[in-house]
Amino acid sequence: PPHTAPHDSPRPPSPPPGGDLRPRSHPRFRLPEAVDLSASISVFLIALPLSLGIALATGAPLQSGLVAAAVGGLIAGRLGGSVLQVSGPAAGLTVVTADIIQQYGWRATCAITVFAGVCQLGLGMLRVARSALAVSPAIVHGMLAGIGITIAVAQVHIVLGGTPQSSVLDNLRGLPAQLVETQWAALAMSVVTLAVLYLWPKLPGRAARLAKLLPATLVAVTAATLVAALLGLSLPRVDLPSWSNHALAALPEGSLGGVVAAVVTITLVTSVQSLLGAVAVDKLVAGRPEQAARVPRSNLDRELLGQGAANIASGALGGLPVAGVAVRSTANINAGAVSRASTMLHGVWVLVAALLAVPLLQYIPLAVLAALVMSVGIQMVNLHHIRTVTRHREFLVYGVTTCGVVFLGVLEGVGLGIAVAVGLALHRLSRTRIVHHERAGHHLVHVRGELTFLAVPRLSRMLHHVPAKATVVVELDGSFMDHAAFEALQDWRTSYTAQGGVVSMTGRVGTRITEPAAGSHGHCRPWTPWRNHRRPATIGPVAASTGRGGGAQRLVSGISAFQRDTAPHMREELARLAREGQRPSQLFLTCADSRLVTSMITASGPGDLFTVRNVGNLVPPHGADDGPDGPTGSGVASVNGGGAMSGDDSVGAAIEYAVDVLRVASITVCGHSGCGAMQALLSEDERRGGAVGEERDGAPLSPLWRWLRYGAPSLARLRGDASALPGFARRDPADVTEQLCLVNIVQQLDHLRGHPAVARRLAEGSLALHGVYFHVGEAQAYLLREGAAGAVPVFEEVSGAQEPERPVPA
């Protein structure tokens, strides 16, 4: 069909993370895989004791923890947007839930959980999930640390055989008296639990295999319970009343404002924890290529909807609030799960245990569960998080949030943290230090801090004191500069350079961030961000005739900037390459299009790529001079304006040199969107009715068309069997030009296989071929996947996660 739409127009919408827009003929039940079954058991063995422990810590009926775990697995696991995140009662909700139970009672807390679930459904429908991630990590980590401290302090009383109070301060005040009245049996079982928790993962030798199969939480609870039973210790134990007496939700009584605050608190904490957990799950999965290939990225809005439905069900059935749980999710990923089946099956196992294993669960001492939960609370004060926020100068936010949660409550602590974070940001924006030094005839203006309109008067005064016609370096040691400051700097620089001065601007590490204007603004330099780039203004005839036009000035300016800013950093590496010679890992054959920056696409540097660029990323077939009927079967005629023509040797020479001399490990053919060579082939084919590259009226072909004749086989392949044409995995080609670009990549790979040097290395198994398509308008790369012989080639979108190298079959 004719290609009417621009080739670089946005592609059709791809399936959302966790979803699939492709039509399905009929739903089909699929049995869970063995790896999902084993993963579900691992998660269940962790979830069972933790669910009981968290229920104990909140003061809720112990069955409520099991209800929340089962509902989280079955409902959030089925409806949520994160495939491998495991939901259930979370330690981060312990303090919030305990406060609400203390104030309104258990049945009203269940109703508040239902209302919070409804709010989560509303937030999911409004698609605001991404906005929740705008909260500073220092606030989130501080909130979790404060909750962890609160949990640990409260559980100390149960570990010592006592009963915790309602607040951290009361627990701290009562700790001396509790130490005097310590029940040594309870303390001993708690010590056994903590010892097993610590030592079990550190077992050496063959025992380490057993440690990987059985989670430390289950082993610790089981060991301490057995020791208590064998010694006949009389300790308070788990009490699971009959399910016939299970308490369900009831409307809360009290002030409307207090109930609304409770609903908002549970909504915010469960939502933020679940969304952050989903993001963390994506990061963990991305580091495991065997799972990343099968597990889609999380859909955060859908995750909110799933969590909301789970909280409605959990609250209605008398369960604790539900959120994504990091410990169980990590265990699920480490166990190799690849689908929702593992999460849902874990909920089934919890449900079975809650109905059938009650007699066994009632043997567990409360002190053992308290020790387990106390260890979880201690782990929530993460030293890595503290080091991270300290390095980013946000420890004040972290500390205020932590103290606020511990002494005032979760909602109050988070509010204080947000206030401090905003205040700190405003302080940084307004606090800018500007100094002027003179060194060896150069003037240095050092701006330390964020450069905003508030600092423009001081900056202007400092720049005014710089002598005329001097060499000035403006060093911006900050991460932000607003428009007012940018305009002030640009205006001063323009005026100063017009009077004979020299100005350069550098960033924190001396990298040049701007360049004197050369008749236009917005030139894209290697050191500038790849953004807001505009095509340079056309050079006027006078400037062009005098040699002082934008092109010459940009060339000299660019080389000068390289010698001044880049060469000092590269000199040592380039000297090494000069001594050792080039040892590239791959031959990269791509188009000469100026928009295709090979080093940027492949994140490569000097010495990495042996690059061949030509119009249309074409590979002349070996023996092309034999003509269309020769042994190559290329269909490329071999005439040069009526005379004989030998095949183009430049590309063949590069291939032979790279394969036989440099011994590259792979060859990549890279095409791109909006390719002018492919558009020219299509236009000529349509204009001349298929006679592409043939002489017309006896006129010899131009050099361009003699070269483009090597693309004729790609055009012929496009006009052939439509069912065998390559395509994209998740969408259709935008138009016929994009289809030809894909076909051309596959065709040139076929030409490569015909070169003797390539064929020999392929037979040895020491060379791999790759096809890459780069969509310029979307900055998106697609990697060619070719299956068995006869299979249709498919280009798959390359994500940010690294994948193992899979070569194109020889």
mmCIF file of N, CA and C in Angstrom, residues 502-599:
data_model
loop_
_atom_site.group_PDB
_atom_site.id
_atom_site.type_symbol
_atom_site.label_atom_id
_atom_site.label_comp_id
_atom_site.label_asym_id
_atom_site.label_seq_id
_atom_site.Cartn_x
_atom_site.Cartn_y
_atom_site.Cartn_z
ATOM 1 N N VAL A 502 36.821 36.153 26.087
ATOM 2 C CA VAL A 502 36.627 34.729 25.816
ATOM 3 C C VAL A 502 35.952 34.105 27.034
ATOM 4 N N VAL A 503 34.833 33.445 26.806
ATOM 5 C CA VAL A 503 34.050 32.877 27.903
ATOM 6 C C VAL A 503 33.806 31.396 27.638
ATOM 7 N N SER A 504 34.003 30.599 28.673
ATOM 8 C CA SER A 504 33.598 29.192 28.609
ATOM 9 C C SER A 504 32.890 28.848 29.907
ATOM 10 N N MET A 505 31.941 27.927 29.825
ATOM 11 C CA MET A 505 31.166 27.516 30.992
ATOM 12 C C MET A 505 31.320 26.022 31.192
ATOM 13 N N THR A 506 31.596 25.639 32.404
ATOM 14 C CA THR A 506 31.820 24.229 32.709
ATOM 15 C C THR A 506 30.917 23.794 33.845
ATOM 16 N N GLY A 507 30.732 22.490 33.941
ATOM 17 C CA GLY A 507 29.963 21.916 35.028
ATOM 18 C C GLY A 507 30.854 21.546 36.190
ATOM 19 N N ARG A 508 30.299 20.670 37.069
ATOM 20 C CA ARG A 508 30.976 20.344 38.320
ATOM 21 C C ARG A 508 32.316 19.677 38.088
ATOM 22 N N VAL A 509 32.412 18.820 37.058
ATOM 23 C CA VAL A 509 33.647 18.074 36.841
ATOM 24 C C VAL A 509 34.457 18.654 35.679
ATOM 25 N N GLY A 510 34.197 19.905 35.345
ATOM 26 C CA GLY A 510 34.970 20.531 34.295
ATOM 27 C C GLY A 510 34.465 20.265 32.897
ATOM 28 N N THR A 511 33.333 19.617 32.747
ATOM 29 C CA THR A 511 32.785 19.326 31.432
ATOM 30 C C THR A 511 32.111 20.568 30.873
ATOM 31 N N ARG A 512 32.458 20.881 29.650
ATOM 32 C CA ARG A 512 31.899 22.084 29.041
ATOM 33 C C ARG A 512 30.412 21.905 28.800
ATOM 34 N N ILE A 513 29.606 22.903 29.205
ATOM 35 C CA ILE A 513 28.155 22.753 29.093
ATOM 36 C C ILE A 513 27.529 23.702 28.089
ATOM 37 N N THR A 514 28.298 24.595 27.524
ATOM 38 C CA THR A 514 27.741 25.483 26.511
ATOM 39 C C THR A 514 28.878 26.010 25.658
ATOM 40 N N GLU A 515 28.548 26.720 24.602
ATOM 41 C CA GLU A 515 29.563 27.170 23.653
ATOM 42 C C GLU A 515 29.146 28.534 23.120
ATOM 43 N N PRO A 516 30.074 29.450 22.871
ATOM 44 C CA PRO A 516 29.699 30.739 22.306
ATOM 45 C C PRO A 516 28.870 30.565 21.047
ATOM 46 N N ALA A 517 27.846 31.398 20.928
ATOM 47 C CA ALA A 517 26.926 31.281 19.800
ATOM 48 C C ALA A 517 27.648 31.462 18.489
ATOM 49 N N ALA A 518 27.265 30.690 17.506
ATOM 50 C CA ALA A 518 27.869 30.754 16.177
ATOM 51 C C ALA A 518 26.786 31.089 15.164
ATOM 52 N N GLY A 519 26.119 32.169 15.413
ATOM 53 C CA GLY A 519 25.083 32.571 14.501
ATOM 54 C C GLY A 519 23.748 31.963 14.783
ATOM 55 N N SER A 520 23.683 30.996 15.660
ATOM 56 C CA SER A 520 22.433 30.358 16.026
ATOM 57 C C SER A 520 22.606 29.702 17.348
ATOM 58 N N HIS A 521 21.523 29.337 17.951
ATOM 59 C CA HIS A 521 21.538 28.695 19.254
ATOM 60 C C HIS A 521 21.088 27.256 19.124
ATOM 61 N N GLY A 522 21.406 26.506 20.141
ATOM 62 C CA GLY A 522 20.898 25.148 20.227
ATOM 63 C C GLY A 522 21.707 24.128 19.491
ATOM 64 N N HIS A 523 22.993 24.428 19.125
ATOM 65 C CA HIS A 523 23.789 23.414 18.457
ATOM 66 C C HIS A 523 24.011 22.245 19.397
ATOM 67 N N CYS A 524 23.913 21.057 18.848
ATOM 68 C CA CYS A 524 24.047 19.850 19.659
ATOM 69 C C CYS A 524 25.508 19.465 19.755
ATOM 70 N N ARG A 525 26.134 19.671 20.891
ATOM 71 C CA ARG A 525 27.537 19.332 21.094
ATOM 72 C C ARG A 525 27.651 17.996 21.810
ATOM 73 N N PRO A 526 28.815 17.368 21.690
ATOM 74 C CA PRO A 526 28.962 16.093 22.399
ATOM 75 C C PRO A 526 28.796 16.218 23.902
ATOM 76 N N TRP A 527 29.044 17.388 24.457
ATOM 77 C CA TRP A 527 28.983 17.540 25.910
ATOM 78 C C TRP A 527 27.634 18.066 26.375
ATOM 79 N N THR A 528 26.769 18.482 25.465
ATOM 80 C CA THR A 528 25.486 19.044 25.884
ATOM 81 C C THR A 528 24.468 17.938 26.048
ATOM 82 N N PRO A 529 23.427 18.168 26.846
ATOM 83 C CA PRO A 529 22.355 17.166 26.945
ATOM 84 C C PRO A 529 21.674 16.988 25.594
ATOM 85 N N TRP A 530 21.222 15.760 25.293
ATOM 86 C CA TRP A 530 20.534 15.495 24.027
ATOM 87 C C TRP A 530 19.077 15.927 24.159
ATOM 88 N N ARG A 531 18.871 17.213 24.199
ATOM 89 C CA ARG A 531 17.508 17.704 24.358
ATOM 90 C C ARG A 531 17.428 19.110 23.782
ATOM 91 N N ASN A 532 16.210 19.503 23.403
ATOM 92 C CA ASN A 532 15.945 20.848 22.877
ATOM 93 C C ASN A 532 16.877 21.177 21.711
ATOM 94 N N HIS A 533 17.258 20.161 20.932
ATOM 95 C CA HIS A 533 18.174 20.386 19.812
ATOM 96 C C HIS A 533 17.389 20.878 18.609
ATOM 97 N N ARG A 534 17.860 21.982 18.022
ATOM 98 C CA ARG A 534 17.205 22.525 16.826
ATOM 99 C C ARG A 534 18.217 22.580 15.688
ATOM 100 N N ARG A 535 17.716 22.472 14.485
ATOM 101 C CA ARG A 535 18.601 22.515 13.323
ATOM 102 C C ARG A 535 19.250 23.889 13.234
ATOM 103 N N PRO A 536 20.581 23.951 12.991
ATOM 104 C CA PRO A 536 21.243 25.252 12.900
ATOM 105 C C PRO A 536 20.649 26.109 11.792
ATOM 106 N N ALA A 537 20.708 27.416 11.990
ATOM 107 C CA ALA A 537 20.203 28.333 10.977
ATOM 108 C C ALA A 537 21.055 28.236 9.709
ATOM 109 N N THR A 538 20.463 28.519 8.582
ATOM 110 C CA THR A 538 21.178 28.448 7.310
ATOM 111 C C THR A 538 22.267 29.515 7.260
ATOM 112 N N ILE A 539 23.437 29.120 6.804
ATOM 113 C CA ILE A 539 24.544 30.069 6.713
ATOM 114 C C ILE A 539 24.297 31.012 5.544
ATOM 115 N N GLY A 540 24.455 32.279 5.807
ATOM 116 C CA GLY A 540 24.238 33.250 4.754
ATOM 117 C C GLY A 540 25.314 33.205 3.688
ATOM 118 N N PRO A 541 25.042 33.742 2.499
ATOM 119 C CA PRO A 541 26.007 33.681 1.392
ATOM 120 C C PRO A 541 27.297 34.426 1.691
ATOM 121 N N VAL A 542 27.200 35.571 2.403
ATOM 122 C CA VAL A 542 28.411 36.336 2.706
ATOM 123 C C VAL A 542 29.317 35.549 3.643
ATOM 124 N N ALA A 543 28.687 34.986 4.694
ATOM 125 C CA ALA A 543 29.481 34.215 5.644
ATOM 126 C C ALA A 543 30.100 33.015 4.968
ATOM 127 N N ALA A 544 29.344 32.371 4.081
ATOM 128 C CA ALA A 544 29.867 31.179 3.424
ATOM 129 C C ALA A 544 31.038 31.531 2.515
ATOM 130 N N SER A 545 30.957 32.673 1.822
ATOM 131 C CA SER A 545 32.013 33.043 0.880
ATOM 132 C C SER A 545 33.287 33.449 1.578
ATOM 133 N N THR A 546 33.180 33.981 2.792
ATOM 134 C CA THR A 546 34.363 34.429 3.527
ATOM 135 C C THR A 546 34.992 33.328 4.347
ATOM 136 N N GLY A 547 34.325 32.193 4.417
ATOM 137 C CA GLY A 547 34.909 31.092 5.192
ATOM 138 C C GLY A 547 34.687 31.224 6.673
ATOM 139 N N ARG A 548 33.933 32.225 7.097
ATOM 140 C CA ARG A 548 33.701 32.409 8.522
ATOM 141 C C ARG A 548 32.288 31.988 8.887
ATOM 142 N N GLY A 549 31.664 31.143 8.066
ATOM 143 C CA GLY A 549 30.297 30.733 8.305
ATOM 144 C C GLY A 549 30.174 29.781 9.462
ATOM 145 N N GLY A 550 28.893 29.413 9.741
ATOM 146 C CA GLY A 550 28.622 28.550 10.877
ATOM 147 C C GLY A 550 29.323 27.211 10.776
ATOM 148 N N GLY A 551 29.413 26.620 9.526
ATOM 149 C CA GLY A 551 30.042 25.313 9.401
ATOM 150 C C GLY A 551 31.488 25.333 9.809
ATOM 151 N N ALA A 552 32.282 26.255 9.260
ATOM 152 C CA ALA A 552 33.704 26.330 9.593
ATOM 153 C C ALA A 552 33.898 26.683 11.057
ATOM 154 N N GLN A 553 33.116 27.627 11.547
ATOM 155 C CA GLN A 553 33.278 28.041 12.935
ATOM 156 C C GLN A 553 32.897 26.907 13.880
ATOM 157 N N ARG A 554 31.836 26.149 13.520
ATOM 158 C CA ARG A 554 31.461 25.018 14.373
ATOM 159 C C ARG A 554 32.537 23.940 14.377
ATOM 160 N N LEU A 555 33.176 23.739 13.194
ATOM 161 C CA LEU A 555 34.238 22.740 13.127
ATOM 162 C C LEU A 555 35.413 23.127 14.014
ATOM 163 N N VAL A 556 35.882 24.353 13.850
ATOM 164 C CA VAL A 556 37.017 24.807 14.655
ATOM 165 C C VAL A 556 36.660 24.846 16.128
ATOM 166 N N SER A 557 35.453 25.317 16.434
ATOM 167 C CA SER A 557 35.018 25.398 17.826
ATOM 168 C C SER A 557 34.909 24.021 18.445
ATOM 169 N N GLY A 558 34.381 23.073 17.656
ATOM 170 C CA GLY A 558 34.250 21.716 18.184
ATOM 171 C C GLY A 558 35.588 21.069 18.451
ATOM 172 N N ILE A 559 36.552 21.219 17.509
ATOM 173 C CA ILE A 559 37.889 20.652 17.708
ATOM 174 C C ILE A 559 38.572 21.309 18.896
ATOM 175 N N SER A 560 38.404 22.620 19.003
ATOM 176 C CA SER A 560 39.006 23.333 20.137
ATOM 177 C C SER A 560 38.438 22.847 21.459
ATOM 178 N N ALA A 561 37.119 22.659 21.490
ATOM 179 C CA ALA A 561 36.492 22.176 22.725
ATOM 180 C C ALA A 561 36.967 20.768 23.067
ATOM 181 N N PHE A 562 37.167 19.924 22.025
ATOM 182 C CA PHE A 562 37.679 18.575 22.278
ATOM 183 C C PHE A 562 39.072 18.633 22.887
ATOM 184 N N GLN A 563 39.950 19.444 22.294
ATOM 185 C CA GLN A 563 41.320 19.531 22.810
ATOM 186 C C GLN A 563 41.354 20.061 24.241
ATOM 187 N N ARG A 564 40.436 20.967 24.548
ATOM 188 C CA ARG A 564 40.450 21.589 25.869
ATOM 189 C C ARG A 564 39.751 20.739 26.924
ATOM 190 N N ASP A 565 38.617 20.136 26.584
ATOM 191 C CA ASP A 565 37.783 19.514 27.605
ATOM 192 C C ASP A 565 37.804 17.985 27.576
ATOM 193 N N THR A 566 37.810 17.410 26.369
ATOM 194 C CA THR A 566 37.686 15.956 26.270
ATOM 195 C C THR A 566 39.038 15.265 26.185
ATOM 196 N N ALA A 567 39.947 15.809 25.400
ATOM 197 C CA ALA A 567 41.244 15.157 25.196
ATOM 198 C C ALA A 567 41.982 14.856 26.506
ATOM 199 N N PRO A 568 41.999 15.765 27.497
ATOM 200 C CA PRO A 568 42.707 15.423 28.738
ATOM 201 C C PRO A 568 42.169 14.171 29.418
ATOM 202 N N HIS A 569 40.864 13.930 29.293
ATOM 203 C CA HIS A 569 40.280 12.742 29.919
ATOM 204 C C HIS A 569 40.502 11.490 29.078
ATOM 205 N N MET A 570 40.668 11.663 27.766
ATOM 206 C CA MET A 570 40.780 10.528 26.867
ATOM 207 C C MET A 570 42.227 10.163 26.537
ATOM 208 N N ARG A 571 43.167 11.042 26.862
ATOM 209 C CA ARG A 571 44.537 10.868 26.369
ATOM 210 C C ARG A 571 45.159 9.555 26.822
ATOM 211 N N GLU A 572 44.947 9.191 28.063
ATOM 212 C CA GLU A 572 45.554 7.958 28.570
ATOM 213 C C GLU A 572 44.979 6.735 27.854
ATOM 214 N N GLU A 573 43.650 6.701 27.676
ATOM 215 C CA GLU A 573 43.022 5.560 27.012
ATOM 216 C C GLU A 573 43.423 5.489 25.541
ATOM 217 N N LEU A 574 43.464 6.640 24.861
ATOM 218 C CA LEU A 574 43.861 6.642 23.458
ATOM 219 C C LEU A 574 45.333 6.274 23.302
ATOM 220 N N ALA A 575 46.182 6.671 24.261
ATOM 221 C CA ALA A 575 47.586 6.277 24.214
ATOM 222 C C ALA A 575 47.722 4.755 24.333
ATOM 223 N N ARG A 576 46.904 4.158 25.182
ATOM 224 C CA ARG A 576 46.933 2.704 25.321
ATOM 225 C C ARG A 576 46.511 2.034 24.010
ATOM 226 N N LEU A 577 45.437 2.561 23.387
ATOM 227 C CA LEU A 577 44.993 2.000 22.124
ATOM 228 C C LEU A 577 46.041 2.186 21.032
ATOM 229 N N ALA A 578 46.768 3.314 21.079
ATOM 230 C CA ALA A 578 47.822 3.539 20.096
ATOM 231 C C ALA A 578 48.954 2.532 20.262
ATOM 232 N N ARG A 579 49.266 2.187 21.514
ATOM 233 C CA ARG A 579 50.337 1.211 21.764
ATOM 234 C C ARG A 579 49.902 -0.202 21.385
ATOM 235 N N GLU A 580 48.691 -0.584 21.791
ATOM 236 C CA GLU A 580 48.257 -1.964 21.653
ATOM 237 C C GLU A 580 47.566 -2.241 20.322
ATOM 238 N N GLY A 581 47.154 -1.205 19.628
ATOM 239 C CA GLY A 581 46.405 -1.412 18.396
ATOM 240 C C GLY A 581 44.933 -1.626 18.680
ATOM 241 N N GLN A 582 44.126 -1.604 17.630
ATOM 242 C CA GLN A 582 42.685 -1.741 17.827
ATOM 243 C C GLN A 582 42.296 -3.199 17.986
ATOM 244 N N ARG A 583 41.386 -3.447 18.901
ATOM 245 C CA ARG A 583 40.843 -4.782 19.132
ATOM 246 C C ARG A 583 39.330 -4.688 19.300
ATOM 247 N N PRO A 584 38.630 -4.270 18.253
ATOM 248 C CA PRO A 584 37.170 -4.104 18.385
ATOM 249 C C PRO A 584 36.482 -5.447 18.587
ATOM 250 N N SER A 585 35.359 -5.404 19.273
ATOM 251 C CA SER A 585 34.604 -6.628 19.531
ATOM 252 C C SER A 585 33.622 -6.940 18.422
ATOM 253 N N GLN A 586 33.243 -5.919 17.615
ATOM 254 C CA GLN A 586 32.265 -6.192 16.577
ATOM 255 C C GLN A 586 32.436 -5.249 15.395
ATOM 256 N N LEU A 587 32.015 -5.746 14.264
ATOM 257 C CA LEU A 587 31.890 -4.929 13.056
ATOM 258 C C LEU A 587 30.465 -4.393 13.029
ATOM 259 N N PHE A 588 30.326 -3.080 12.974
ATOM 260 C CA PHE A 588 29.014 -2.435 13.007
ATOM 261 C C PHE A 588 28.790 -1.780 11.660
ATOM 262 N N LEU A 589 27.879 -2.331 10.862
ATOM 263 C CA LEU A 589 27.607 -1.851 9.518
ATOM 264 C C LEU A 589 26.263 -1.133 9.533
ATOM 265 N N THR A 590 26.284 0.168 9.282
ATOM 266 C CA THR A 590 25.055 0.948 9.411
ATOM 267 C C THR A 590 24.995 2.023 8.346
ATOM 268 N N CYS A 591 23.919 2.789 8.378
ATOM 269 C CA CYS A 591 23.666 3.806 7.367
ATOM 270 C C CYS A 591 24.492 5.064 7.666
ATOM 271 N N ALA A 592 24.746 5.845 6.618
ATOM 272 C CA ALA A 592 25.497 7.083 6.778
ATOM 273 C C ALA A 592 24.625 8.221 7.279
ATOM 274 N N ASP A 593 23.363 7.969 7.562
ATOM 275 C CA ASP A 593 22.434 9.008 8.025
ATOM 276 C C ASP A 593 23.007 9.727 9.250
ATOM 277 N N SER A 594 22.967 11.068 9.219
ATOM 278 C CA SER A 594 23.589 11.858 10.293
ATOM 279 C C SER A 594 22.876 11.710 11.627
ATOM 280 N N ARG A 595 21.623 11.223 11.608
ATOM 281 C CA ARG A 595 20.872 11.076 12.857
ATOM 282 C C ARG A 595 21.230 9.798 13.604
ATOM 283 N N LEU A 596 21.987 8.930 12.964
ATOM 284 C CA LEU A 596 22.331 7.647 13.556
ATOM 285 C C LEU A 596 23.715 7.763 14.197
ATOM 286 N N VAL A 597 23.745 7.865 15.528
ATOM 287 C CA VAL A 597 25.003 8.009 16.263
ATOM 288 C C VAL A 597 25.335 6.645 16.872
ATOM 289 N N THR A 598 26.235 5.930 16.245
ATOM 290 C CA THR A 598 26.494 4.541 16.641
ATOM 291 C C THR A 598 27.008 4.423 18.064
ATOM 292 N N SER A 599 27.906 5.314 18.474
ATOM 293 C CA SER A 599 28.457 5.219 19.824
ATOM 294 C C SER A 599 27.391 5.472 20.874
#
